[in-house]
Protein backbone atom coordinates (compact mmCIF):
# COMPACT_ATOMS: atom_id res chain seq x y z
CA UNK A 1 0.00 0.00 0.00
CA UNK A 2 1.19 3.53 -0.82
CA UNK A 3 2.73 5.36 2.11
CA UNK A 4 2.64 9.13 2.45
CA UNK A 5 5.23 11.67 3.39
CA UNK A 6 3.52 13.98 5.89
CA UNK A 7 5.00 17.39 6.71
CA UNK A 8 3.84 19.24 9.82
CA UNK A 9 5.16 22.75 10.36
CA UNK A 10 4.30 25.50 12.80
CA UNK A 11 5.59 27.75 15.57
CA UNK A 12 6.85 26.69 19.02
CA UNK A 13 4.20 25.09 21.20
CA UNK A 14 1.67 24.62 18.40
CA UNK A 15 1.62 20.90 19.21
CA UNK A 16 3.70 19.57 16.30
CA UNK A 17 5.70 16.98 18.25
CA UNK A 18 2.85 15.58 20.37
CA UNK A 19 0.44 15.48 17.46
CA UNK A 20 2.93 14.17 14.87
CA UNK A 21 3.96 11.35 17.16
CA UNK A 22 0.36 10.17 17.64
CA UNK A 23 -0.37 10.45 13.90
CA UNK A 24 2.75 8.40 13.10
CA UNK A 25 1.73 5.73 15.62
CA UNK A 26 -1.80 5.49 14.18
CA UNK A 27 -0.54 5.16 10.61
CA UNK A 28 2.43 2.94 11.49
CA UNK A 29 4.82 5.56 10.09
CA UNK A 30 8.22 6.75 11.21
CA UNK A 31 8.14 9.92 13.31
CA UNK A 32 11.00 12.42 12.92
CA UNK A 33 11.46 15.62 14.95
CA UNK A 34 13.69 17.87 12.84
CA UNK A 35 13.88 20.50 15.61
CA UNK A 36 15.71 17.97 17.78
CA UNK A 37 18.58 18.08 15.27
CA UNK A 38 18.92 21.88 15.58
CA UNK A 39 18.69 21.52 19.35
CA UNK A 40 21.41 18.81 19.44
CA UNK A 41 23.79 20.92 17.38
CA UNK A 42 23.07 23.94 19.58
CA UNK A 43 23.83 21.87 22.68
CA UNK A 44 27.18 20.87 21.22
CA UNK A 45 27.96 24.51 20.42
CA UNK A 46 27.05 25.58 23.97
CA UNK A 47 29.26 22.82 25.42
CA UNK A 48 32.09 23.89 23.14
CA UNK A 49 33.23 26.82 25.28
CA UNK A 50 34.12 29.91 23.34
CA UNK A 51 32.24 28.98 20.18
CA UNK A 52 30.12 32.04 19.46
CA UNK A 53 26.60 31.20 18.38
CA UNK A 54 26.97 33.79 15.64
CA UNK A 55 30.18 32.41 14.14
CA UNK A 56 28.81 31.10 10.84
CA UNK A 57 31.96 29.38 9.62
CA UNK A 58 32.70 27.62 12.90
CA UNK A 59 29.12 26.47 13.34
CA UNK A 60 29.03 25.13 9.80
CA UNK A 61 32.24 23.19 10.46
CA UNK A 62 30.77 21.93 13.72
CA UNK A 63 27.66 20.73 11.85
CA UNK A 64 29.84 18.94 9.32
CA UNK A 65 31.77 17.16 12.10
CA UNK A 66 28.67 16.11 14.04
CA UNK A 67 26.60 12.94 13.90
CA UNK A 68 22.97 13.37 14.96
CA UNK A 69 20.68 10.38 14.99
CA UNK A 70 16.95 10.28 15.71
CA UNK A 71 15.56 6.98 16.96
CA UNK A 72 12.07 5.87 17.96
CA UNK A 73 11.40 6.37 21.68
CA UNK A 74 11.95 3.21 23.72
CA UNK A 75 8.58 2.05 25.19
CA UNK A 76 9.98 2.21 28.75
CA UNK A 77 10.31 6.01 28.46
CA UNK A 78 7.02 7.56 29.53
CA UNK A 79 7.98 11.24 29.35
CA UNK A 80 5.23 12.81 27.18
CA UNK A 81 7.58 15.65 26.16
CA UNK A 82 10.06 13.25 24.55
CA UNK A 83 9.21 12.11 21.04
CA UNK A 84 12.45 10.86 19.52
CA UNK A 85 15.55 9.47 21.19
CA UNK A 86 18.35 11.80 20.14
CA UNK A 87 21.96 10.70 19.84
CA UNK A 88 24.65 13.37 19.50
CA UNK A 89 27.94 11.79 18.38
CA UNK A 90 26.64 8.58 19.96
CA UNK A 91 25.67 10.16 23.33
CA UNK A 92 22.05 10.21 24.43
CA UNK A 93 21.01 13.89 24.72
CA UNK A 94 17.24 13.24 24.60
CA UNK A 95 16.55 15.10 27.85
CA UNK A 96 19.36 17.65 27.89
CA UNK A 97 18.23 19.34 24.63
CA UNK A 98 14.84 20.25 26.17
CA UNK A 99 15.90 23.36 28.09
CA UNK A 100 14.97 26.96 27.31
CA UNK A 101 18.64 27.82 26.85
CA UNK A 102 19.05 25.14 24.17
CA UNK A 103 15.78 26.17 22.44
CA UNK A 104 17.01 29.76 22.13
CA UNK A 105 20.46 28.64 20.95
CA UNK A 106 18.82 26.28 18.41
CA UNK A 107 16.90 29.14 16.84
CA UNK A 108 20.19 31.05 16.50
CA UNK A 109 22.16 28.26 14.84
CA UNK A 110 19.12 27.63 12.62
CA UNK A 111 19.59 31.05 10.96
CA UNK A 112 22.89 29.95 9.39
CA UNK A 113 22.47 28.79 5.76
CA UNK A 114 25.44 26.35 5.82
CA UNK A 115 24.14 24.67 8.98
CA UNK A 116 20.66 24.34 7.48
CA UNK A 117 22.01 22.81 4.28
CA UNK A 118 23.74 20.05 6.27
CA UNK A 119 20.78 19.29 8.53
CA UNK A 120 18.23 19.46 5.69
CA UNK A 121 20.27 16.89 3.72
CA UNK A 122 20.31 14.61 6.79
CA UNK A 123 16.52 15.02 7.20
CA UNK A 124 15.88 14.25 3.54
CA UNK A 125 18.01 11.13 3.85
CA UNK A 126 16.20 10.01 7.04
CA UNK A 127 12.76 10.37 5.42
CA UNK A 128 13.70 9.25 1.92
CA UNK A 129 11.64 6.04 1.98
CA UNK A 130 8.31 7.73 2.73
CA UNK A 131 5.90 6.46 5.39
CA UNK A 132 7.13 9.30 7.55
CA UNK A 133 5.70 12.14 9.61
CA UNK A 134 8.32 14.86 9.92
CA UNK A 135 7.73 18.07 11.81
CA UNK A 136 9.58 21.36 12.04
CA UNK A 137 9.54 24.79 10.42
CA UNK A 138 10.46 24.19 6.77
CA UNK A 139 9.45 20.59 6.12
CA UNK A 140 6.65 21.38 3.64
CA UNK A 141 8.56 24.24 2.00
CA UNK A 142 12.17 23.02 1.81
CA UNK A 143 12.82 19.51 3.18
CA UNK A 144 9.91 17.71 1.49
CA UNK A 145 8.25 20.21 -0.88
CA UNK A 146 6.55 17.27 -2.63
CA UNK A 147 5.07 15.80 0.56
CA UNK A 148 1.63 14.36 -0.21
CA UNK A 149 0.14 15.92 2.93
CA UNK A 150 1.25 19.21 4.45
CA UNK A 151 -0.20 20.66 7.63
CA UNK A 152 0.54 24.05 9.14
CA UNK A 153 -0.31 23.86 12.81
CA UNK A 154 -1.19 27.07 14.64
CA UNK A 155 -2.41 28.23 18.05
CA UNK A 156 -2.43 31.69 19.65
CA UNK A 157 0.89 32.80 21.19
CA UNK A 158 -0.79 32.87 24.62
CA UNK A 159 -2.00 29.27 24.31
CA UNK A 160 1.40 28.09 23.05
CA UNK A 161 3.29 29.83 25.84
CA UNK A 162 0.93 28.42 28.45
CA UNK A 163 1.40 24.89 27.10
CA UNK A 164 5.20 25.28 27.34
CA UNK A 165 4.95 26.81 30.80
CA UNK A 166 2.86 23.86 32.03
CA UNK A 167 5.49 21.45 30.68
CA UNK A 168 8.17 23.28 32.68
CA UNK A 169 6.02 23.16 35.83
CA UNK A 170 5.51 19.41 35.38
CA UNK A 171 9.29 19.00 35.21
CA UNK A 172 9.68 21.02 38.41
CA UNK A 173 10.97 24.15 36.65
CA UNK A 174 8.97 27.04 38.11
CA UNK A 175 9.32 29.80 35.53
CA UNK A 176 7.10 32.87 35.22
CA UNK A 177 4.47 32.56 32.49
CA UNK A 178 5.45 36.05 31.23
CA UNK A 179 9.06 34.91 30.78
CA UNK A 180 8.05 31.82 28.79
CA UNK A 181 5.70 33.96 26.70
CA UNK A 182 8.50 36.43 25.92
CA UNK A 183 10.88 33.61 24.92
CA UNK A 184 8.29 32.01 22.66
CA UNK A 185 7.66 35.39 20.99
CA UNK A 186 11.40 35.98 20.53
CA UNK A 187 11.82 32.57 18.93
CA UNK A 188 8.75 33.09 16.70
CA UNK A 189 10.27 36.38 15.55
CA UNK A 190 13.68 34.85 14.80
CA UNK A 191 12.09 31.88 13.00
CA UNK A 192 9.74 33.94 10.83
CA UNK A 193 12.15 36.79 10.04
CA UNK A 194 15.30 34.85 9.15
CA UNK A 195 16.45 35.08 5.53
CA UNK A 196 16.91 31.39 4.87
CA UNK A 197 13.91 29.01 5.08
CA UNK A 198 11.79 31.18 7.37
CA UNK A 199 8.77 29.70 9.09
CA UNK A 200 6.03 30.19 6.53
CA UNK A 201 2.97 28.21 5.52
CA UNK A 202 3.43 26.34 2.24
CA UNK A 203 0.77 27.42 -0.28
CA UNK A 204 -0.61 23.87 -0.38
CA UNK A 205 -0.56 23.22 3.39
CA UNK A 206 -3.79 22.71 5.32
CA UNK A 207 -4.00 25.29 8.11
CA UNK A 208 -5.09 23.77 11.42
CA UNK A 209 -5.59 26.14 14.37
CA UNK A 210 -5.69 23.92 17.43
CA UNK A 211 -5.97 26.63 20.11
CA UNK A 212 -9.25 25.07 21.27
CA UNK A 213 -8.37 21.44 20.50
CA UNK A 214 -6.40 18.92 22.51
CA UNK A 215 -3.66 16.62 21.16
CA UNK A 216 -6.07 13.73 20.57
CA UNK A 217 -8.57 15.84 18.58
CA UNK A 218 -5.82 17.38 16.47
CA UNK A 219 -4.19 14.01 15.79
CA UNK A 220 -7.56 12.53 14.81
CA UNK A 221 -8.15 15.36 12.32
CA UNK A 222 -4.71 14.96 10.71
CA UNK A 223 -5.06 11.18 10.55
CA UNK A 224 -8.41 11.69 8.77
CA UNK A 225 -6.72 14.06 6.30
CA UNK A 226 -4.05 11.39 5.68
CA UNK A 227 -6.68 8.70 4.97
CA UNK A 228 -8.48 11.10 2.66
CA UNK A 229 -5.23 11.82 0.80
CA UNK A 230 -4.52 8.07 0.48
CA UNK A 231 -8.00 7.55 -1.01
CA UNK A 232 -7.46 10.41 -3.47
CA UNK A 233 -4.11 9.00 -4.55
CA UNK A 234 -5.68 5.53 -4.88
CA UNK A 235 -8.40 6.95 -7.14
CA UNK A 236 -5.85 8.81 -9.28
CA UNK A 237 -3.71 5.68 -9.62
CA UNK A 238 -6.85 3.68 -10.53
CA UNK A 239 -7.83 6.23 -13.20
CA UNK A 240 -4.37 6.09 -14.78
CA UNK A 241 -4.35 2.27 -15.07
O1 LIG B 1 6.39 20.59 19.02
P1 LIG B 1 5.69 21.86 19.41
O2 LIG B 1 6.62 22.85 20.02
O3 LIG B 1 4.92 22.47 18.28
O4 LIG B 1 4.61 21.51 20.53
P2 LIG B 1 4.52 20.24 21.50
O5 LIG B 1 5.83 20.10 22.20
O6 LIG B 1 4.00 19.07 20.79
O7 LIG B 1 3.39 20.72 22.49
C1 LIG B 1 3.64 21.60 23.59
C2 LIG B 1 2.71 21.21 24.74
O8 LIG B 1 1.39 21.56 24.39
C3 LIG B 1 2.70 19.72 25.06
O9 LIG B 1 2.71 19.57 26.45
C4 LIG B 1 1.39 19.23 24.50
O10 LIG B 1 0.84 18.16 25.24
C5 LIG B 1 0.51 20.46 24.63
N1 LIG B 1 -0.56 20.53 23.63
C6 LIG B 1 -1.86 20.75 24.04
O11 LIG B 1 -2.11 20.88 25.24
N2 LIG B 1 -2.88 20.82 23.12
C7 LIG B 1 -2.64 20.70 21.81
N3 LIG B 1 -3.64 20.77 20.95
C8 LIG B 1 -1.32 20.50 21.38
C9 LIG B 1 -0.29 20.43 22.31
O1 LIG C 1 9.54 22.20 19.99
P1 LIG C 1 9.68 23.63 19.60
O2 LIG C 1 8.65 24.01 18.56
O3 LIG C 1 9.76 24.57 20.73
O4 LIG C 1 11.09 23.79 18.89
P2 LIG C 1 11.82 22.73 18.00
O5 LIG C 1 10.92 22.19 16.93
O6 LIG C 1 12.51 21.76 18.86
O7 LIG C 1 12.89 23.65 17.24
C1 LIG C 1 13.88 24.42 17.93
C2 LIG C 1 14.36 25.50 16.98
O8 LIG C 1 15.01 24.88 15.85
C3 LIG C 1 13.26 26.35 16.36
O9 LIG C 1 12.95 27.51 17.13
C4 LIG C 1 13.82 26.73 15.01
O10 LIG C 1 14.63 27.89 15.09
C5 LIG C 1 14.74 25.58 14.66
N1 LIG C 1 14.14 24.70 13.65
C6 LIG C 1 14.25 25.07 12.31
O11 LIG C 1 14.78 26.15 12.03
N2 LIG C 1 13.81 24.26 11.33
C7 LIG C 1 13.22 23.09 11.62
N3 LIG C 1 12.81 22.31 10.62
C8 LIG C 1 13.06 22.72 12.96
C9 LIG C 1 13.51 23.54 13.96
GROMACS .gro file of C-alpha atoms and ligand atoms in nm:
model
  291
    1UNK     CA    1   0.000   0.000   0.000
    2UNK     CA    2   0.119   0.353  -0.082
    3UNK     CA    3   0.273   0.536   0.211
    4UNK     CA    4   0.264   0.913   0.245
    5UNK     CA    5   0.523   1.167   0.339
    6UNK     CA    6   0.352   1.398   0.589
    7UNK     CA    7   0.500   1.739   0.671
    8UNK     CA    8   0.384   1.924   0.982
    9UNK     CA    9   0.516   2.275   1.036
   10UNK     CA   10   0.430   2.550   1.280
   11UNK     CA   11   0.559   2.775   1.557
   12UNK     CA   12   0.685   2.669   1.902
   13UNK     CA   13   0.420   2.509   2.120
   14UNK     CA   14   0.167   2.462   1.840
   15UNK     CA   15   0.162   2.090   1.921
   16UNK     CA   16   0.370   1.957   1.630
   17UNK     CA   17   0.570   1.698   1.825
   18UNK     CA   18   0.285   1.558   2.037
   19UNK     CA   19   0.044   1.548   1.746
   20UNK     CA   20   0.293   1.417   1.487
   21UNK     CA   21   0.396   1.135   1.716
   22UNK     CA   22   0.036   1.017   1.764
   23UNK     CA   23  -0.037   1.045   1.390
   24UNK     CA   24   0.275   0.840   1.310
   25UNK     CA   25   0.173   0.573   1.562
   26UNK     CA   26  -0.180   0.549   1.418
   27UNK     CA   27  -0.054   0.516   1.061
   28UNK     CA   28   0.243   0.294   1.149
   29UNK     CA   29   0.482   0.556   1.009
   30UNK     CA   30   0.822   0.675   1.121
   31UNK     CA   31   0.814   0.992   1.331
   32UNK     CA   32   1.100   1.242   1.292
   33UNK     CA   33   1.146   1.562   1.495
   34UNK     CA   34   1.369   1.787   1.284
   35UNK     CA   35   1.388   2.050   1.561
   36UNK     CA   36   1.571   1.797   1.778
   37UNK     CA   37   1.858   1.808   1.527
   38UNK     CA   38   1.892   2.188   1.558
   39UNK     CA   39   1.869   2.152   1.935
   40UNK     CA   40   2.141   1.881   1.944
   41UNK     CA   41   2.379   2.092   1.738
   42UNK     CA   42   2.307   2.394   1.958
   43UNK     CA   43   2.383   2.187   2.268
   44UNK     CA   44   2.718   2.087   2.122
   45UNK     CA   45   2.796   2.451   2.042
   46UNK     CA   46   2.705   2.558   2.397
   47UNK     CA   47   2.926   2.282   2.542
   48UNK     CA   48   3.209   2.389   2.314
   49UNK     CA   49   3.323   2.682   2.528
   50UNK     CA   50   3.412   2.991   2.334
   51UNK     CA   51   3.224   2.898   2.018
   52UNK     CA   52   3.012   3.204   1.946
   53UNK     CA   53   2.660   3.120   1.838
   54UNK     CA   54   2.697   3.379   1.564
   55UNK     CA   55   3.018   3.241   1.414
   56UNK     CA   56   2.881   3.110   1.084
   57UNK     CA   57   3.196   2.938   0.962
   58UNK     CA   58   3.270   2.762   1.290
   59UNK     CA   59   2.912   2.647   1.334
   60UNK     CA   60   2.903   2.513   0.980
   61UNK     CA   61   3.224   2.319   1.046
   62UNK     CA   62   3.077   2.193   1.372
   63UNK     CA   63   2.766   2.073   1.185
   64UNK     CA   64   2.984   1.894   0.932
   65UNK     CA   65   3.177   1.716   1.210
   66UNK     CA   66   2.867   1.611   1.404
   67UNK     CA   67   2.660   1.294   1.390
   68UNK     CA   68   2.297   1.337   1.496
   69UNK     CA   69   2.068   1.038   1.499
   70UNK     CA   70   1.695   1.028   1.571
   71UNK     CA   71   1.556   0.698   1.696
   72UNK     CA   72   1.207   0.587   1.796
   73UNK     CA   73   1.140   0.637   2.168
   74UNK     CA   74   1.195   0.321   2.372
   75UNK     CA   75   0.858   0.205   2.519
   76UNK     CA   76   0.998   0.221   2.875
   77UNK     CA   77   1.031   0.601   2.846
   78UNK     CA   78   0.702   0.756   2.953
   79UNK     CA   79   0.798   1.124   2.935
   80UNK     CA   80   0.523   1.281   2.718
   81UNK     CA   81   0.758   1.565   2.616
   82UNK     CA   82   1.006   1.325   2.455
   83UNK     CA   83   0.921   1.211   2.104
   84UNK     CA   84   1.245   1.086   1.952
   85UNK     CA   85   1.555   0.947   2.119
   86UNK     CA   86   1.835   1.180   2.014
   87UNK     CA   87   2.196   1.070   1.984
   88UNK     CA   88   2.465   1.337   1.950
   89UNK     CA   89   2.794   1.179   1.838
   90UNK     CA   90   2.664   0.858   1.996
   91UNK     CA   91   2.567   1.016   2.333
   92UNK     CA   92   2.205   1.021   2.443
   93UNK     CA   93   2.101   1.389   2.472
   94UNK     CA   94   1.724   1.324   2.460
   95UNK     CA   95   1.655   1.510   2.785
   96UNK     CA   96   1.936   1.765   2.789
   97UNK     CA   97   1.823   1.934   2.463
   98UNK     CA   98   1.484   2.025   2.617
   99UNK     CA   99   1.590   2.336   2.809
  100UNK     CA  100   1.497   2.696   2.731
  101UNK     CA  101   1.864   2.782   2.685
  102UNK     CA  102   1.905   2.514   2.417
  103UNK     CA  103   1.578   2.617   2.244
  104UNK     CA  104   1.701   2.976   2.213
  105UNK     CA  105   2.046   2.864   2.095
  106UNK     CA  106   1.882   2.628   1.841
  107UNK     CA  107   1.690   2.914   1.684
  108UNK     CA  108   2.019   3.105   1.650
  109UNK     CA  109   2.216   2.826   1.484
  110UNK     CA  110   1.912   2.763   1.262
  111UNK     CA  111   1.959   3.105   1.096
  112UNK     CA  112   2.289   2.995   0.939
  113UNK     CA  113   2.247   2.879   0.576
  114UNK     CA  114   2.544   2.635   0.582
  115UNK     CA  115   2.414   2.467   0.898
  116UNK     CA  116   2.066   2.434   0.748
  117UNK     CA  117   2.201   2.281   0.428
  118UNK     CA  118   2.374   2.005   0.627
  119UNK     CA  119   2.078   1.929   0.853
  120UNK     CA  120   1.823   1.946   0.569
  121UNK     CA  121   2.027   1.689   0.372
  122UNK     CA  122   2.031   1.461   0.679
  123UNK     CA  123   1.652   1.502   0.720
  124UNK     CA  124   1.588   1.425   0.354
  125UNK     CA  125   1.801   1.113   0.385
  126UNK     CA  126   1.620   1.001   0.704
  127UNK     CA  127   1.276   1.037   0.542
  128UNK     CA  128   1.370   0.925   0.192
  129UNK     CA  129   1.164   0.604   0.198
  130UNK     CA  130   0.831   0.773   0.273
  131UNK     CA  131   0.590   0.646   0.539
  132UNK     CA  132   0.713   0.930   0.755
  133UNK     CA  133   0.570   1.214   0.961
  134UNK     CA  134   0.832   1.486   0.992
  135UNK     CA  135   0.773   1.807   1.181
  136UNK     CA  136   0.958   2.136   1.204
  137UNK     CA  137   0.954   2.479   1.042
  138UNK     CA  138   1.046   2.419   0.677
  139UNK     CA  139   0.945   2.059   0.612
  140UNK     CA  140   0.665   2.138   0.364
  141UNK     CA  141   0.856   2.424   0.200
  142UNK     CA  142   1.217   2.302   0.181
  143UNK     CA  143   1.282   1.951   0.318
  144UNK     CA  144   0.991   1.771   0.149
  145UNK     CA  145   0.825   2.021  -0.088
  146UNK     CA  146   0.655   1.727  -0.263
  147UNK     CA  147   0.507   1.580   0.056
  148UNK     CA  148   0.163   1.436  -0.021
  149UNK     CA  149   0.014   1.592   0.293
  150UNK     CA  150   0.125   1.921   0.445
  151UNK     CA  151  -0.020   2.066   0.763
  152UNK     CA  152   0.054   2.405   0.914
  153UNK     CA  153  -0.031   2.386   1.281
  154UNK     CA  154  -0.119   2.707   1.464
  155UNK     CA  155  -0.241   2.823   1.805
  156UNK     CA  156  -0.243   3.169   1.965
  157UNK     CA  157   0.089   3.280   2.119
  158UNK     CA  158  -0.079   3.287   2.462
  159UNK     CA  159  -0.200   2.927   2.431
  160UNK     CA  160   0.140   2.809   2.305
  161UNK     CA  161   0.329   2.983   2.584
  162UNK     CA  162   0.093   2.842   2.845
  163UNK     CA  163   0.140   2.489   2.710
  164UNK     CA  164   0.520   2.528   2.734
  165UNK     CA  165   0.495   2.681   3.080
  166UNK     CA  166   0.286   2.386   3.203
  167UNK     CA  167   0.549   2.145   3.068
  168UNK     CA  168   0.817   2.328   3.268
  169UNK     CA  169   0.602   2.316   3.583
  170UNK     CA  170   0.551   1.941   3.538
  171UNK     CA  171   0.929   1.900   3.521
  172UNK     CA  172   0.968   2.102   3.841
  173UNK     CA  173   1.097   2.415   3.665
  174UNK     CA  174   0.897   2.704   3.811
  175UNK     CA  175   0.932   2.980   3.553
  176UNK     CA  176   0.710   3.287   3.522
  177UNK     CA  177   0.447   3.256   3.249
  178UNK     CA  178   0.545   3.605   3.123
  179UNK     CA  179   0.906   3.491   3.078
  180UNK     CA  180   0.805   3.182   2.879
  181UNK     CA  181   0.570   3.396   2.670
  182UNK     CA  182   0.850   3.643   2.592
  183UNK     CA  183   1.088   3.361   2.492
  184UNK     CA  184   0.829   3.201   2.266
  185UNK     CA  185   0.766   3.539   2.099
  186UNK     CA  186   1.140   3.598   2.053
  187UNK     CA  187   1.182   3.257   1.893
  188UNK     CA  188   0.875   3.309   1.670
  189UNK     CA  189   1.027   3.638   1.555
  190UNK     CA  190   1.368   3.485   1.480
  191UNK     CA  191   1.209   3.188   1.300
  192UNK     CA  192   0.974   3.394   1.083
  193UNK     CA  193   1.215   3.679   1.004
  194UNK     CA  194   1.530   3.485   0.915
  195UNK     CA  195   1.645   3.508   0.553
  196UNK     CA  196   1.691   3.139   0.487
  197UNK     CA  197   1.391   2.901   0.508
  198UNK     CA  198   1.179   3.118   0.737
  199UNK     CA  199   0.877   2.970   0.909
  200UNK     CA  200   0.603   3.019   0.653
  201UNK     CA  201   0.297   2.821   0.552
  202UNK     CA  202   0.343   2.634   0.224
  203UNK     CA  203   0.077   2.742  -0.028
  204UNK     CA  204  -0.061   2.387  -0.038
  205UNK     CA  205  -0.056   2.322   0.339
  206UNK     CA  206  -0.379   2.271   0.532
  207UNK     CA  207  -0.400   2.529   0.811
  208UNK     CA  208  -0.509   2.377   1.142
  209UNK     CA  209  -0.559   2.614   1.437
  210UNK     CA  210  -0.569   2.392   1.743
  211UNK     CA  211  -0.597   2.663   2.011
  212UNK     CA  212  -0.925   2.507   2.127
  213UNK     CA  213  -0.837   2.144   2.050
  214UNK     CA  214  -0.640   1.892   2.251
  215UNK     CA  215  -0.366   1.662   2.116
  216UNK     CA  216  -0.607   1.373   2.057
  217UNK     CA  217  -0.857   1.584   1.858
  218UNK     CA  218  -0.582   1.738   1.647
  219UNK     CA  219  -0.419   1.401   1.579
  220UNK     CA  220  -0.756   1.253   1.481
  221UNK     CA  221  -0.815   1.536   1.232
  222UNK     CA  222  -0.471   1.496   1.071
  223UNK     CA  223  -0.506   1.118   1.055
  224UNK     CA  224  -0.841   1.169   0.877
  225UNK     CA  225  -0.672   1.406   0.630
  226UNK     CA  226  -0.405   1.139   0.568
  227UNK     CA  227  -0.668   0.870   0.497
  228UNK     CA  228  -0.848   1.110   0.266
  229UNK     CA  229  -0.523   1.182   0.080
  230UNK     CA  230  -0.452   0.807   0.048
  231UNK     CA  231  -0.800   0.755  -0.101
  232UNK     CA  232  -0.746   1.041  -0.347
  233UNK     CA  233  -0.411   0.900  -0.455
  234UNK     CA  234  -0.568   0.553  -0.488
  235UNK     CA  235  -0.840   0.695  -0.714
  236UNK     CA  236  -0.585   0.881  -0.928
  237UNK     CA  237  -0.371   0.568  -0.962
  238UNK     CA  238  -0.685   0.368  -1.053
  239UNK     CA  239  -0.783   0.623  -1.320
  240UNK     CA  240  -0.437   0.609  -1.478
  241UNK     CA  241  -0.435   0.227  -1.507
  242LIG     O1  242   0.639   2.059   1.902
  242LIG     P1  243   0.569   2.186   1.941
  242LIG     O2  244   0.662   2.285   2.002
  242LIG     O3  245   0.492   2.247   1.828
  242LIG     O4  246   0.461   2.151   2.053
  242LIG     P2  247   0.452   2.024   2.150
  242LIG     O5  248   0.583   2.010   2.220
  242LIG     O6  249   0.400   1.907   2.079
  242LIG     O7  250   0.339   2.072   2.249
  242LIG     C1  251   0.364   2.160   2.359
  242LIG     C2  252   0.271   2.121   2.474
  242LIG     O8  253   0.139   2.156   2.439
  242LIG     C3  254   0.270   1.972   2.506
  242LIG     O9  255   0.271   1.957   2.645
  242LIG     C4  256   0.139   1.923   2.450
  242LIG    O10  257   0.084   1.816   2.524
  242LIG     C5  258   0.051   2.046   2.463
  242LIG     N1  259  -0.056   2.053   2.363
  242LIG     C6  260  -0.186   2.075   2.404
  242LIG    O11  261  -0.211   2.088   2.524
  242LIG     N2  262  -0.288   2.082   2.312
  242LIG     C7  263  -0.264   2.070   2.181
  242LIG     N3  264  -0.364   2.077   2.095
  242LIG     C8  265  -0.132   2.050   2.138
  242LIG     C9  266  -0.029   2.043   2.231
  243LIG     O1  267   0.954   2.220   1.999
  243LIG     P1  268   0.968   2.363   1.960
  243LIG     O2  269   0.865   2.401   1.856
  243LIG     O3  270   0.976   2.457   2.073
  243LIG     O4  271   1.109   2.379   1.889
  243LIG     P2  272   1.182   2.273   1.800
  243LIG     O5  273   1.092   2.219   1.693
  243LIG     O6  274   1.251   2.176   1.886
  243LIG     O7  275   1.289   2.365   1.724
  243LIG     C1  276   1.388   2.442   1.793
  243LIG     C2  277   1.436   2.550   1.698
  243LIG     O8  278   1.501   2.488   1.585
  243LIG     C3  279   1.326   2.635   1.636
  243LIG     O9  280   1.295   2.751   1.713
  243LIG     C4  281   1.382   2.673   1.501
  243LIG    O10  282   1.463   2.789   1.509
  243LIG     C5  283   1.474   2.558   1.466
  243LIG     N1  284   1.414   2.470   1.365
  243LIG     C6  285   1.425   2.507   1.231
  243LIG    O11  286   1.478   2.615   1.203
  243LIG     N2  287   1.381   2.426   1.133
  243LIG     C7  288   1.322   2.309   1.162
  243LIG     N3  289   1.281   2.231   1.062
  243LIG     C8  290   1.306   2.272   1.296
  243LIG     C9  291   1.351   2.354   1.396
   0.00000   0.00000   0.00000
